[in-house]
Amino acid sequence: MDSQTYINKVHKWGRIWAVITSTCILAYPFILAIVFGAWPKASTTLYALGSVAITFWTVGFIEVLTYTPMLGVGGTYLGFVTGNLSSLKVPCALDSMDKAGVKADSEEGEVISTISIATSSIVTMAVIAIGVAFLSLIYDFLQSEALAPAFDNVLPALFGALGVVYLSRYFKIAILPICVMLVLFIFVPYLNSGMVGIMIPVSMIITLVYSRILYKKNKI
Amino acid sequence: MDFSVNHPLIFIMTAVVLLVVAAQSVFFLVKAYRRGVEIGMEKSVLNATIKRSALFTIAPAVAIFIGLVSLVKMLGVAFPWLRLSVIGAVTYELPAAETAVSAMNLPSLTAETMTAQQFVTIAFVMTFGISLSLILAPITCKRITGGMLKIKKKDERWMDLFMASMFVGMLAAFLGYIVCDLGFVQTDAGIEFHYQLEYWIPVFVMFISAAIMCICGILLKKLNWKWLNDYALPLSMVGAMALAIPISILIS
């Protein structure tokens, strides 16, 4: 089977699974309403949905455009169902491709990215399921204030380790977007932790334009 | 039917959806593995990817579970279990639930006092408020990946830089996120300037993680500890997260 035939098959499988999983996930609140005989008020639900959708549909739209090229075909169909993309699946897939020595845009990259995201999804579900099974035993421990700083700092710990590898490797193209993002997040009060989803594409565009200029000038 | 946020039926519904998503993950894992073997990739490379991805995932997955625990008081166990195992992240789910509560003109909600209608309203808002990418990704995937292929055919070197730039851009945004509580910050009291040590904790954790990663790199090169290659990233993460505890105690 040649590469294009395989990719077309992945698209076909992905779309079939997308229909199955989307139906299951989106039908969930309807089944709840039917089972418990309790339908929400349309006006309240639509009002709340509007407020949530303004932010999270924008973030979702941006995530689809930005993460699809990085995740590959299989990784995209899987990653957007299993979630936690920027804090887990994307770094995990990119780290796996890097360690396996394959490019994201090659068929080997497609294979490694899909294996990585599938494994990460299964492990995440398993960890959460184990946690739920023992929740009554560990609830107080997990709620303890002493432990909070560790789990409040997962992203700094993740991006510190990843950052030192990738930013040193691509220092020339990284220096400008890092400076711009640091200045923006420190000096613009409106930019808080909830705004990172919006700022990712801004940062990506700055990096792309800057690296294109450097590339055209033969500086990288 | 009597309602409770931890009603067995809600657990059964959650388990069914999770099993379907787990089946999808296993399906793609098996297909990709077989394809890797078919195109001549070493099984050792594919197995190492599985091992590395599993190790990479454990610490963030525990953090996701902690996020679930934070939702339990409000929504019980079954529904947050579903939301945080698929699609969602706690950074999306909690604000979505709080928006629904505020739209119902309620000051706050707990699992004990919640009615079926309130629970279903929250479920609708959380499900549909964060569903765009679920629907959009399968529609646009072929077009976007096809476009990337065209760029690659035209200029392969630029394609490599394009992919690197995308990831570097994402990393730069997250470095900004790490310092977002420093400097000028919008609070309920207005704009404040934060410079105190407590706001530097994420920055210290980031540097510690980077330092551990560098030490691992040096050990890997100098002592030829190849096994460390698989563990460097999880070690750096867990080490930095663990050190966040004494740092917080010291600063406070």
Coordinates of C-alpha atoms in Angstrom, one line a residue:
Chain A
M1 CA 0.0 0.0 0.0
D2 CA 1.5 3.4 -1.0
S3 CA 1.6 6.3 1.4
Q4 CA -1.3 8.2 -0.1
T5 CA -3.6 5.2 -0.1
Y6 CA -2.8 4.7 3.6
I7 CA -3.4 8.3 4.4
N8 CA -6.8 8.2 2.6
K9 CA -7.7 5.1 4.7
V10 CA -6.8 7.0 7.9
H11 CA -9.1 9.8 6.8
K12 CA -11.9 7.3 6.2
W13 CA -11.4 5.6 9.6
G14 CA -11.0 8.9 11.3
R15 CA -14.3 10.2 9.9
I16 CA -16.2 7.0 10.8
W17 CA -14.8 7.2 14.4
A18 CA -15.5 10.9 14.5
V19 CA -19.2 10.2 13.8
I20 CA -19.4 7.5 16.5
T21 CA -17.5 9.4 19.2
S22 CA -19.2 12.8 18.5
T23 CA -22.6 11.1 18.6
C24 CA -21.8 9.5 22.0
I25 CA -20.4 12.7 23.5
L26 CA -23.0 15.1 22.2
A27 CA -25.9 12.7 23.0
Y28 CA -24.8 12.5 26.6
P29 CA -26.7 15.5 28.0
F30 CA -29.8 14.6 25.9
I31 CA -29.9 11.1 27.4
L32 CA -29.4 12.6 30.9
A33 CA -32.4 14.9 30.3
I34 CA -34.6 12.0 29.0
V35 CA -33.5 9.6 31.8
F36 CA -34.1 12.1 34.6
G37 CA -37.1 13.8 32.9
A38 CA -35.4 17.2 33.4
W39 CA -34.9 19.5 30.4
P40 CA -33.0 22.7 30.9
K41 CA -34.6 26.1 30.2
A42 CA -33.8 27.1 26.7
S43 CA -33.2 30.7 27.5
T44 CA -30.8 30.0 30.4
T45 CA -28.9 27.3 28.4
L46 CA -28.5 29.4 25.3
Y47 CA -27.4 32.4 27.3
A48 CA -24.7 30.4 29.1
L49 CA -23.7 28.6 25.9
G50 CA -23.3 31.9 24.1
S51 CA -20.9 33.2 26.9
V52 CA -18.9 30.0 26.9
A53 CA -18.8 29.6 23.1
I54 CA -17.4 33.1 22.4
T55 CA -14.2 32.1 24.1
F56 CA -14.0 28.3 23.7
W57 CA -15.3 28.0 20.1
T58 CA -12.7 30.6 19.2
V59 CA -10.0 28.6 21.0
G60 CA -11.3 25.4 19.4
F61 CA -11.2 26.9 15.9
I62 CA -7.6 28.1 16.4
E63 CA -6.6 24.8 17.9
V64 CA -7.9 22.9 14.8
L65 CA -5.9 25.2 12.4
T66 CA -2.7 25.2 14.4
Y67 CA -2.5 21.7 15.8
T68 CA -3.6 19.7 12.8
P69 CA -0.3 20.2 10.9
M70 CA 1.7 19.1 14.0
L71 CA -0.4 16.1 14.9
G72 CA -0.7 14.5 11.5
V73 CA -3.8 12.8 10.2
G74 CA -4.4 10.0 12.7
G75 CA -3.2 12.2 15.6
T76 CA -5.7 14.8 14.7
Y77 CA -8.7 12.5 14.5
L78 CA -7.7 11.0 17.9
G79 CA -6.3 14.1 19.6
F80 CA -9.4 16.3 19.2
V81 CA -11.6 13.6 20.8
T82 CA -9.3 12.8 23.7
G83 CA -8.4 16.5 24.5
N84 CA -5.8 18.1 26.6
L85 CA -3.9 19.0 23.4
S86 CA -1.6 21.8 24.3
S87 CA -0.8 20.6 27.8
L88 CA -0.2 17.0 26.9
K89 CA -0.9 15.5 23.4
V90 CA 1.0 18.0 21.2
P91 CA 4.2 18.1 23.4
C92 CA 4.0 14.3 23.8
A93 CA 3.7 13.7 20.0
L94 CA 6.4 16.2 19.1
D95 CA 8.8 14.7 21.8
S96 CA 8.2 11.2 20.4
M97 CA 8.9 12.2 16.8
D98 CA 12.0 14.0 17.9
K99 CA 13.3 11.1 19.9
A100 CA 12.4 8.7 17.0
G101 CA 14.3 11.0 14.6
V102 CA 11.4 11.4 12.2
K103 CA 9.8 14.5 10.7
A104 CA 6.2 15.5 11.4
D105 CA 5.4 15.7 7.7
S106 CA 6.8 12.3 6.8
E107 CA 4.8 9.0 6.9
E108 CA 7.1 7.8 9.7
G109 CA 6.1 10.9 11.6
E110 CA 2.5 10.2 11.0
V111 CA 3.0 6.7 12.4
I112 CA 4.9 7.9 15.5
S113 CA 2.5 10.8 16.2
T114 CA -0.5 8.5 16.1
I115 CA 1.1 5.8 18.3
S116 CA 2.2 8.5 20.8
I117 CA -1.3 10.2 21.0
A118 CA -3.1 6.8 21.2
T119 CA -0.8 5.7 24.0
S120 CA -1.1 9.0 25.8
S121 CA -4.9 8.9 25.6
I122 CA -5.1 5.3 26.9
V123 CA -2.7 6.0 29.8
T124 CA -4.6 9.2 30.7
M125 CA -7.9 7.3 30.8
A126 CA -6.3 4.5 32.8
V127 CA -4.7 7.0 35.4
I128 CA -8.0 8.8 35.8
A129 CA -10.0 5.5 36.1
I130 CA -7.5 4.2 38.8
G131 CA -7.8 7.6 40.5
V132 CA -11.6 7.4 40.5
A133 CA -11.6 3.8 41.8
F134 CA -9.5 4.9 44.8
L135 CA -11.0 8.4 45.1
S136 CA -12.5 7.9 48.6
L137 CA -9.1 6.8 49.9
I138 CA -7.0 9.6 48.4
Y139 CA -9.4 12.5 48.3
D140 CA -8.2 14.2 51.4
F141 CA -4.5 13.6 50.5
L142 CA -5.1 15.2 47.0
Q143 CA -6.9 18.1 48.5
S144 CA -4.1 18.8 50.9
E145 CA -2.6 22.3 50.7
A146 CA 0.9 20.9 50.9
L147 CA 0.6 19.1 47.6
A148 CA -1.1 21.9 45.7
P149 CA 2.1 23.7 44.5
A150 CA 3.3 20.5 42.7
F151 CA 0.1 20.2 40.7
D152 CA -0.3 23.9 40.2
N153 CA 3.0 23.9 38.3
V154 CA 2.6 21.1 35.8
L155 CA 2.8 23.4 32.8
P156 CA 6.0 25.3 34.0
A157 CA 7.6 21.9 34.7
L158 CA 6.6 20.6 31.3
F159 CA 7.5 23.7 29.2
G160 CA 10.7 24.3 31.1
A161 CA 12.1 20.9 30.1
L162 CA 10.7 21.1 26.6
G163 CA 11.7 24.7 26.2
V164 CA 15.4 24.3 27.0
V165 CA 15.6 21.5 24.3
Y166 CA 13.7 23.2 21.5
L167 CA 14.5 26.8 22.2
S168 CA 18.2 26.1 22.3
R169 CA 17.9 24.2 19.0
Y170 CA 15.9 26.9 17.3
F171 CA 17.4 29.8 19.2
K172 CA 17.5 32.1 16.1
I173 CA 13.8 31.9 15.4
A174 CA 12.8 31.6 19.0
I175 CA 14.4 34.8 20.5
L176 CA 11.9 37.3 19.0
P177 CA 8.6 35.5 19.8
I178 CA 9.9 34.7 23.4
C179 CA 10.7 38.4 24.0
V180 CA 7.4 39.5 22.5
M181 CA 5.3 37.0 24.6
L182 CA 7.2 37.8 27.8
V183 CA 6.7 41.6 27.3
L184 CA 3.0 41.1 26.4
F185 CA 2.2 38.8 29.3
I186 CA 4.1 41.0 31.8
F187 CA 2.9 44.4 30.7
V188 CA -0.6 43.8 29.4
P189 CA -2.9 43.3 32.5
Y190 CA -5.7 41.8 30.4
L191 CA -3.4 38.8 29.4
N192 CA -4.0 36.2 32.1
S193 CA -3.7 32.4 32.2
G194 CA -7.0 32.0 30.4
M195 CA -5.7 34.0 27.4
V196 CA -3.0 31.5 26.4
G197 CA -5.3 29.7 24.0
I198 CA -5.8 33.0 22.1
M199 CA -2.1 34.0 22.3
I200 CA -0.8 30.7 20.9
P201 CA -1.7 31.5 17.3
V202 CA -0.5 35.1 17.7
S203 CA 2.9 33.8 18.8
M204 CA 2.9 31.2 16.0
I205 CA 2.2 33.9 13.4
I206 CA 5.0 36.1 14.8
T207 CA 7.4 33.1 14.7
L208 CA 6.4 32.1 11.2
V209 CA 6.7 35.6 9.7
Y210 CA 10.1 36.1 11.5
S211 CA 11.5 32.7 10.4
R212 CA 10.3 33.3 6.8
I213 CA 12.2 36.6 6.8
L214 CA 15.3 34.9 8.2
Y215 CA 14.9 32.1 5.7
K216 CA 14.6 34.4 2.7
K217 CA 17.7 36.3 3.8
N218 CA 19.5 33.0 4.2
K219 CA 20.2 33.6 7.9
I220 CA 18.8 30.2 9.0
Chain B
M1 CA -36.3 8.6 38.6
D2 CA -34.6 10.0 41.7
F3 CA -31.6 12.1 40.9
S4 CA -28.2 12.2 42.3
V5 CA -24.9 13.5 40.7
N6 CA -23.4 10.1 41.4
H7 CA -26.4 8.1 40.2
P8 CA -25.3 4.6 38.9
L9 CA -26.8 5.4 35.5
I10 CA -24.6 8.4 35.0
F11 CA -21.6 6.2 35.8
I12 CA -22.8 3.6 33.2
M13 CA -23.3 6.4 30.5
T14 CA -19.8 7.7 31.3
A15 CA -18.3 4.2 31.1
V16 CA -19.9 3.5 27.7
V17 CA -18.5 6.8 26.2
L18 CA -15.1 6.1 27.7
L19 CA -15.0 2.6 26.3
V20 CA -15.9 3.9 22.8
V21 CA -13.1 6.4 23.0
A22 CA -10.6 3.8 24.4
A23 CA -11.6 1.5 21.5
Q24 CA -10.8 4.3 19.0
S25 CA -7.4 4.9 20.7
V26 CA -6.6 1.1 20.5
F27 CA -7.8 1.0 16.9
F28 CA -5.5 3.8 15.8
L29 CA -2.6 2.5 17.9
V30 CA -2.8 -0.9 16.2
K31 CA -3.3 0.5 12.7
A32 CA -0.3 2.9 13.1
Y33 CA 1.9 0.2 14.6
R34 CA 1.1 -2.2 11.7
R35 CA 1.8 0.5 9.2
G36 CA 5.1 1.3 10.8
V37 CA 6.2 -2.3 10.5
E38 CA 4.9 -2.4 6.9
I39 CA 7.0 0.6 5.8
G40 CA 10.1 -0.9 7.5
M41 CA 10.3 0.9 10.8
E42 CA 12.1 -1.0 13.5
K43 CA 9.8 -2.5 16.1
S44 CA 12.2 -1.3 18.8
V45 CA 11.5 2.3 17.7
L46 CA 7.7 1.8 17.8
N47 CA 7.9 0.0 21.2
A48 CA 10.1 2.8 22.5
T49 CA 7.6 5.4 21.4
I50 CA 4.8 3.6 23.3
K51 CA 7.0 3.4 26.4
R52 CA 8.2 7.0 26.2
S53 CA 4.6 8.4 25.6
A54 CA 3.3 6.4 28.5
L55 CA 6.0 7.7 30.8
F56 CA 5.5 11.3 29.5
T57 CA 1.8 11.1 30.2
I58 CA 1.8 9.9 33.8
A59 CA 2.6 13.3 35.6
P60 CA 0.2 15.4 33.4
A61 CA -2.5 12.7 33.8
V62 CA -2.2 12.8 37.6
A63 CA -2.6 16.6 37.3
I64 CA -5.7 16.1 35.1
F65 CA -7.1 13.8 37.8
I66 CA -6.4 16.5 40.4
G67 CA -8.5 18.8 38.2
L68 CA -11.3 16.2 38.3
V69 CA -11.1 16.2 42.1
S70 CA -11.7 20.0 42.1
L71 CA -14.9 19.5 40.1
V72 CA -16.2 16.6 42.3
K73 CA -17.7 18.8 45.1
M74 CA -19.8 20.6 42.5
L75 CA -20.7 17.9 39.9
G76 CA -20.0 14.5 41.6
V77 CA -17.6 12.0 40.1
A78 CA -19.1 10.5 36.9
F79 CA -19.6 13.6 34.7
P80 CA -16.2 15.3 35.5
W81 CA -14.7 11.8 34.9
L82 CA -16.1 11.9 31.4
R83 CA -15.3 15.5 30.6
L84 CA -11.6 15.3 31.7
S85 CA -11.0 11.9 30.1
V86 CA -12.2 13.2 26.7
I87 CA -12.1 16.6 24.9
G88 CA -11.9 18.8 27.9
A89 CA -9.2 20.2 30.2
V90 CA -9.9 21.6 33.6
T91 CA -9.1 25.1 32.3
Y92 CA -12.2 24.8 30.0
E93 CA -14.5 22.7 32.1
L94 CA -14.5 24.7 35.3
P95 CA -15.3 28.1 33.7
A96 CA -18.0 26.5 31.5
A97 CA -19.6 25.0 34.6
E98 CA -19.4 28.3 36.5
T99 CA -20.9 30.2 33.6
A100 CA -23.9 27.8 33.6
V101 CA -24.3 28.2 37.4
S102 CA -24.2 32.0 37.1
A103 CA -26.7 31.9 34.1
M104 CA -29.1 30.1 36.4
N105 CA -28.8 33.0 38.9
L106 CA -27.3 30.8 41.6
P107 CA -24.5 32.0 43.8
S108 CA -22.9 28.5 43.9
L109 CA -23.8 24.9 43.6
T110 CA -22.8 21.7 45.5
A111 CA -23.3 18.1 44.5
E112 CA -25.6 17.6 47.5
T113 CA -28.1 20.3 46.7
M114 CA -28.1 20.1 42.9
T115 CA -31.4 19.3 41.1
A116 CA -31.6 17.2 37.9
Q117 CA -32.5 20.3 35.8
Q118 CA -29.5 22.2 37.1
F119 CA -27.2 19.3 36.4
V120 CA -28.6 18.8 32.9
T121 CA -28.2 22.5 32.2
I122 CA -24.5 22.4 33.2
A123 CA -24.0 19.2 31.2
F124 CA -25.5 20.9 28.0
V125 CA -23.3 24.0 28.5
M126 CA -20.1 22.1 29.2
T127 CA -20.7 19.6 26.3
F128 CA -21.8 22.1 23.6
G129 CA -19.6 25.0 24.8
I130 CA -16.5 23.0 24.0
S131 CA -17.6 20.9 21.1
L132 CA -16.5 23.0 18.1
S133 CA -13.1 21.3 17.6
L134 CA -14.7 17.9 17.9
I135 CA -16.9 18.6 14.9
L136 CA -14.5 20.9 13.0
A137 CA -11.3 18.7 13.1
P138 CA -12.8 15.8 11.0
I139 CA -14.2 18.3 8.5
T140 CA -11.0 20.3 8.0
C141 CA -8.3 17.6 8.6
K142 CA -8.0 16.5 5.0
R143 CA -7.8 20.0 3.6
I144 CA -5.3 21.2 6.1
T145 CA -2.9 18.2 5.8
G146 CA -3.3 18.4 2.0
G147 CA -2.2 22.0 2.1
M148 CA 0.8 21.1 4.2
L149 CA 1.7 18.4 1.6
K150 CA 1.7 21.1 -1.1
I151 CA 4.0 23.3 0.9
K152 CA 6.3 20.4 1.4
K153 CA 6.4 19.5 -2.4
K154 CA 7.2 23.2 -3.2
D155 CA 10.0 23.7 -0.6
E156 CA 10.9 20.9 1.8
R157 CA 13.4 23.0 3.8
W158 CA 10.8 25.7 4.4
M159 CA 8.3 23.0 5.5
D160 CA 10.8 21.8 8.2
L161 CA 11.2 25.4 9.4
F162 CA 7.4 25.9 9.2
M163 CA 6.8 23.0 11.6
A164 CA 9.6 24.1 13.9
S165 CA 8.2 27.7 13.9
M166 CA 4.7 26.5 14.8
F167 CA 6.0 24.6 17.9
V168 CA 8.5 27.3 18.9
G169 CA 5.5 29.8 18.7
M170 CA 3.5 27.6 21.0
L171 CA 6.4 27.3 23.4
A172 CA 6.9 31.0 23.4
A173 CA 3.2 31.6 24.3
F174 CA 3.5 29.1 27.2
L175 CA 6.6 30.9 28.5
G176 CA 4.4 34.0 28.5
Y177 CA 1.7 32.1 30.4
I178 CA 4.3 31.1 33.0
V179 CA 5.0 34.8 33.8
C180 CA 1.4 36.0 33.5
D181 CA 0.9 36.5 37.2
L182 CA 4.0 38.8 37.3
G183 CA 4.0 42.4 36.3
F184 CA 0.7 44.3 35.6
V185 CA -2.2 42.1 36.5
Q186 CA -6.0 42.7 36.3
T187 CA -7.6 41.8 39.6
D188 CA -11.0 42.5 41.2
A189 CA -9.5 45.5 42.9
G190 CA -8.2 46.9 39.6
I191 CA -4.7 46.8 37.9
E192 CA -2.0 45.7 40.3
F193 CA 1.8 45.4 39.8
H194 CA 3.0 41.9 41.0
Y195 CA 6.7 41.5 41.8
Q196 CA 6.6 39.6 45.1
L197 CA 8.4 36.2 45.3
E198 CA 5.3 34.2 45.4
Y199 CA 4.5 35.2 41.8
W200 CA 7.9 33.9 40.7
I201 CA 7.2 30.3 41.8
P202 CA 6.2 29.1 38.3
V203 CA 9.3 30.8 36.8
F204 CA 11.5 29.0 39.4
V205 CA 9.9 25.7 38.6
M206 CA 10.4 26.2 34.9
F207 CA 14.1 26.9 35.4
I208 CA 14.5 23.9 37.7
S209 CA 12.9 21.7 35.1
A210 CA 15.2 23.1 32.4
A211 CA 18.2 22.6 34.7
I212 CA 17.3 19.0 35.4
M213 CA 16.9 18.4 31.7
C214 CA 20.3 19.9 31.0
I215 CA 21.9 17.7 33.7
C216 CA 20.3 14.7 32.1
G217 CA 21.7 15.8 28.7
I218 CA 25.2 16.1 30.2
L219 CA 24.9 12.7 31.9
L220 CA 23.7 11.2 28.7
K221 CA 26.6 12.5 26.7
K222 CA 29.4 12.2 29.3
L223 CA 28.5 8.8 30.8
N224 CA 26.7 7.5 27.7
W225 CA 23.6 6.6 29.8
K226 CA 21.4 6.0 26.9
W227 CA 18.5 4.7 29.1
L228 CA 18.2 8.2 30.4
N229 CA 17.0 9.4 27.0
D230 CA 13.5 7.9 27.7
Y231 CA 13.3 9.2 31.3
A232 CA 14.9 12.7 31.0
L233 CA 11.6 14.6 30.3
P234 CA 9.4 12.8 32.9
L235 CA 12.3 13.1 35.5
S236 CA 12.6 16.8 34.8
M237 CA 8.9 17.4 35.1
V238 CA 8.4 15.3 38.3
G239 CA 11.6 16.7 39.9
A240 CA 10.6 20.3 39.3
M241 CA 7.0 19.6 40.4
A242 CA 8.3 18.0 43.6
L243 CA 10.6 20.9 44.3
A244 CA 7.7 23.3 43.9
I245 CA 6.5 22.2 47.3
P246 CA 9.6 23.2 49.4
I247 CA 10.0 26.4 47.2
S248 CA 6.4 27.4 48.1
I249 CA 7.0 26.7 51.8
L250 CA 10.2 28.7 51.8
I251 CA 8.7 31.6 50.0
S252 CA 5.5 31.7 52.1

